[in-house]
GROMACS .gro file of C-alpha atoms in nm:
model
  203
    1UNK     CA    1  11.590  17.252  13.010
    2UNK     CA    2  11.936  17.303  12.859
    3UNK     CA    3  12.019  17.224  12.501
    4UNK     CA    4  12.270  16.957  12.603
    5UNK     CA    5  12.011  16.778  12.819
    6UNK     CA    6  11.756  16.787  12.536
    7UNK     CA    7  12.012  16.643  12.298
    8UNK     CA    8  12.090  16.360  12.541
    9UNK     CA    9  11.722  16.276  12.585
   10UNK     CA   10  11.672  16.274  12.208
   11UNK     CA   11  11.976  16.052  12.162
   12UNK     CA   12  11.859  15.804  12.428
   13UNK     CA   13  11.510  15.782  12.275
   14UNK     CA   14  11.660  15.725  11.929
   15UNK     CA   15  11.882  15.447  12.063
   16UNK     CA   16  11.589  15.280  12.239
   17UNK     CA   17  11.388  15.292  11.916
   18UNK     CA   18  11.680  15.157  11.715
   19UNK     CA   19  11.736  14.867  11.955
   20UNK     CA   20  11.364  14.782  11.962
   21UNK     CA   21  11.344  14.768  11.583
   22UNK     CA   22  11.657  14.552  11.565
   23UNK     CA   23  11.519  14.304  11.821
   24UNK     CA   24  11.185  14.286  11.637
   25UNK     CA   25  11.357  14.220  11.305
   26UNK     CA   26  11.542  13.923  11.456
   27UNK     CA   27  11.250  13.743  11.618
   28UNK     CA   28  10.928  13.860  11.456
   29UNK     CA   29  10.806  13.771  11.109
   30UNK     CA   30  10.670  14.085  10.938
   31UNK     CA   31  10.304  14.110  10.838
   32UNK     CA   32  10.252  14.211  10.474
   33UNK     CA   33  10.026  14.518  10.456
   34UNK     CA   34   9.910  14.799  10.228
   35UNK     CA   35   9.881  15.171  10.302
   36UNK     CA   36   9.517  15.129  10.411
   37UNK     CA   37   9.625  14.904  10.697
   38UNK     CA   38   9.884  15.126  10.870
   39UNK     CA   39   9.648  15.235  11.148
   40UNK     CA   40   9.534  14.877  11.203
   41UNK     CA   41   9.893  14.758  11.257
   42UNK     CA   42  10.017  15.042  11.477
   43UNK     CA   43  10.324  14.927  11.673
   44UNK     CA   44  10.352  14.604  11.473
   45UNK     CA   45  10.645  14.486  11.262
   46UNK     CA   46  10.531  14.494  10.899
   47UNK     CA   47  10.641  14.456  10.538
   48UNK     CA   48  10.529  14.673  10.246
   49UNK     CA   49  10.629  14.707   9.881
   50UNK     CA   50  10.622  15.013   9.662
   51UNK     CA   51  10.783  15.254   9.420
   52UNK     CA   52  11.021  15.519   9.557
   53UNK     CA   53  10.874  15.865   9.487
   54UNK     CA   54  11.092  16.081   9.715
   55UNK     CA   55  11.429  16.024   9.881
   56UNK     CA   56  11.598  16.264  10.125
   57UNK     CA   57  11.824  16.290  10.430
   58UNK     CA   58  11.750  16.479  10.752
   59UNK     CA   59  12.001  16.706  10.923
   60UNK     CA   60  12.081  16.413  11.153
   61UNK     CA   61  12.162  16.197  10.847
   62UNK     CA   62  11.855  15.976  10.881
   63UNK     CA   63  11.682  15.880  10.557
   64UNK     CA   64  11.322  15.962  10.469
   65UNK     CA   65  11.151  15.792  10.176
   66UNK     CA   66  10.808  15.833  10.027
   67UNK     CA   67  10.690  15.524   9.844
   68UNK     CA   68  10.379  15.457   9.637
   69UNK     CA   69  10.216  15.126   9.723
   70UNK     CA   70  10.016  14.903   9.490
   71UNK     CA   71   9.715  15.133   9.522
   72UNK     CA   72   9.915  15.442   9.426
   73UNK     CA   73   9.895  15.580   9.781
   74UNK     CA   74  10.192  15.740   9.959
   75UNK     CA   75  10.364  15.578  10.256
   76UNK     CA   76  10.642  15.755  10.445
   77UNK     CA   77  10.942  15.552  10.557
   78UNK     CA   78  11.193  15.671  10.818
   79UNK     CA   79  11.522  15.480  10.828
   80UNK     CA   80  11.788  15.512  11.097
   81UNK     CA   81  12.040  15.378  10.844
   82UNK     CA   82  12.104  15.519  10.496
   83UNK     CA   83  11.994  15.273  10.225
   84UNK     CA   84  12.107  15.259   9.864
   85UNK     CA   85  11.785  15.317   9.669
   86UNK     CA   86  11.683  15.576   9.412
   87UNK     CA   87  11.364  15.742   9.290
   88UNK     CA   88  11.186  15.498   9.061
   89UNK     CA   89  11.318  15.185   9.235
   90UNK     CA   90  11.066  14.919   9.336
   91UNK     CA   91  11.149  14.836   9.698
   92UNK     CA   92  11.055  14.619   9.992
   93UNK     CA   93  11.045  14.779  10.339
   94UNK     CA   94  11.031  14.610  10.679
   95UNK     CA   95  10.979  14.810  10.998
   96UNK     CA   96  10.735  14.913  11.270
   97UNK     CA   97  10.428  15.128  11.213
   98UNK     CA   98  10.450  15.455  11.408
   99UNK     CA   99  10.270  15.790  11.412
  100UNK     CA  100  10.471  16.111  11.379
  101UNK     CA  101  10.316  16.460  11.379
  102UNK     CA  102   9.975  16.312  11.307
  103UNK     CA  103  10.087  16.100  11.013
  104UNK     CA  104  10.144  15.725  10.989
  105UNK     CA  105  10.488  15.605  10.887
  106UNK     CA  106  10.708  15.297  10.889
  107UNK     CA  107  11.025  15.321  11.098
  108UNK     CA  108  11.309  15.089  11.003
  109UNK     CA  109  11.672  15.015  11.079
  110UNK     CA  110  11.782  15.006  10.714
  111UNK     CA  111  11.553  14.716  10.617
  112UNK     CA  112  11.489  14.858  10.270
  113UNK     CA  113  11.603  14.686   9.954
  114UNK     CA  114  11.530  14.675   9.584
  115UNK     CA  115  11.327  14.376   9.471
  116UNK     CA  116  11.620  14.194   9.312
  117UNK     CA  117  11.420  13.935   9.117
  118UNK     CA  118  11.348  14.188   8.843
  119UNK     CA  119  11.556  14.493   8.929
  120UNK     CA  120  11.860  14.419   8.712
  121UNK     CA  121  11.667  14.419   8.384
  122UNK     CA  122  11.420  14.690   8.483
  123UNK     CA  123  11.476  15.052   8.386
  124UNK     CA  124  11.347  15.351   8.582
  125UNK     CA  125  11.167  15.647   8.426
  126UNK     CA  126  11.457  15.856   8.556
  127UNK     CA  127  11.700  15.658   8.339
  128UNK     CA  128  11.477  15.698   8.034
  129UNK     CA  129  11.448  16.073   8.094
  130UNK     CA  130  11.824  16.115   8.142
  131UNK     CA  131  11.943  15.909   7.843
  132UNK     CA  132  11.644  15.868   7.606
  133UNK     CA  133  11.851  15.837   7.288
  134UNK     CA  134  12.031  15.537   7.434
  135UNK     CA  135  11.710  15.331   7.451
  136UNK     CA  136  11.517  15.433   7.136
  137UNK     CA  137  11.406  15.126   6.942
  138UNK     CA  138  11.493  14.891   7.229
  139UNK     CA  139  11.260  14.656   7.414
  140UNK     CA  140  11.243  14.779   7.774
  141UNK     CA  141  11.072  14.704   8.106
  142UNK     CA  142  10.965  14.974   8.351
  143UNK     CA  143  10.744  15.006   8.657
  144UNK     CA  144  10.517  15.291   8.756
  145UNK     CA  145  10.171  15.413   8.853
  146UNK     CA  146   9.894  15.427   8.593
  147UNK     CA  147   9.755  15.779   8.541
  148UNK     CA  148   9.524  15.941   8.284
  149UNK     CA  149   9.386  15.631   8.114
  150UNK     CA  150   9.233  15.663   7.766
  151UNK     CA  151   9.115  15.437   7.483
  152UNK     CA  152   9.470  15.442   7.343
  153UNK     CA  153   9.661  15.366   7.663
  154UNK     CA  154   9.770  15.560   7.968
  155UNK     CA  155  10.036  15.780   8.126
  156UNK     CA  156  10.290  15.600   8.345
  157UNK     CA  157  10.434  15.798   8.640
  158UNK     CA  158  10.680  15.738   8.923
  159UNK     CA  159  10.608  16.053   9.123
  160UNK     CA  160  10.864  16.263   8.936
  161UNK     CA  161  10.873  16.151   8.572
  162UNK     CA  162  10.598  16.047   8.332
  163UNK     CA  163  10.572  15.885   7.989
  164UNK     CA  164  10.289  15.798   7.751
  165UNK     CA  165  10.219  15.427   7.702
  166UNK     CA  166  10.030  15.311   7.393
  167UNK     CA  167   9.858  14.994   7.510
  168UNK     CA  168   9.563  14.767   7.420
  169UNK     CA  169   9.555  14.637   7.778
  170UNK     CA  170   9.302  14.764   8.033
  171UNK     CA  171   9.453  14.906   8.353
  172UNK     CA  172   9.298  15.065   8.656
  173UNK     CA  173   9.411  15.419   8.734
  174UNK     CA  174   9.649  15.448   9.032
  175UNK     CA  175   9.748  15.081   9.004
  176UNK     CA  176  10.115  14.982   9.016
  177UNK     CA  177  10.215  14.806   8.694
  178UNK     CA  178  10.511  14.659   8.510
  179UNK     CA  179  10.524  14.750   8.140
  180UNK     CA  180  10.714  14.568   7.867
  181UNK     CA  181  10.739  14.719   7.522
  182UNK     CA  182  10.941  14.916   7.269
  183UNK     CA  183  11.073  15.262   7.355
  184UNK     CA  184  11.004  15.491   7.059
  185UNK     CA  185  11.023  15.856   6.951
  186UNK     CA  186  10.734  16.049   6.795
  187UNK     CA  187  10.881  16.297   6.544
  188UNK     CA  188  10.548  16.478   6.501
  189UNK     CA  189  10.518  16.602   6.856
  190UNK     CA  190  10.882  16.555   6.962
  191UNK     CA  191  10.807  16.314   7.246
  192UNK     CA  192  10.904  15.966   7.359
  193UNK     CA  193  10.656  15.689   7.430
  194UNK     CA  194  10.633  15.315   7.498
  195UNK     CA  195  10.448  15.079   7.264
  196UNK     CA  196  10.343  14.812   7.515
  197UNK     CA  197  10.346  14.440   7.443
  198UNK     CA  198  10.267  14.341   7.802
  199UNK     CA  199  10.125  14.519   8.105
  200UNK     CA  200  10.104  14.341   8.440
  201UNK     CA  201   9.957  14.473   8.763
  202UNK     CA  202  10.193  14.406   9.052
  203UNK     CA  203  10.024  14.601   9.328
   0.00000   0.00000   0.00000
């Protein structure tokens, strides 16, 4: 089979998939699921929320995201349209559950958006890492996955960046949380941390 014929077949299949997703988004109400339910809802139009861990473009300019759901598990998202989200953003995704190269994923036609109710006042760990001096002493709000819990608090991660959180609140490891508190600098060990005043599980 010639290269041109293969390209045409690939293009036709992509268009069919794109049209199918668009039609589903117009007439079908998405089912809210978690990562554990992907297999159960194969071929169905679904909705899932999570934290963006990875964000990349394919050679064909399609977008591939890896998000962490409320249980801290990875879900791959393939979007035919490029969406304006960044690592550390808390997003909502709507699309169909498909299986590609043995792995479950959600395929969407650009139905990915930041959860606007909180997004404007929320910071990402990426922002804190890039401009830490700007936020020292300020009350901040961030989202992330709880890792390495101890009697003094826990480490908050977003898949790329991490920060220590001093907290009296109990949190389950791998849970998705929203943290409010003061962003501070420890001169003894030259590190930044958050002194939490509120921790809320959102996953």
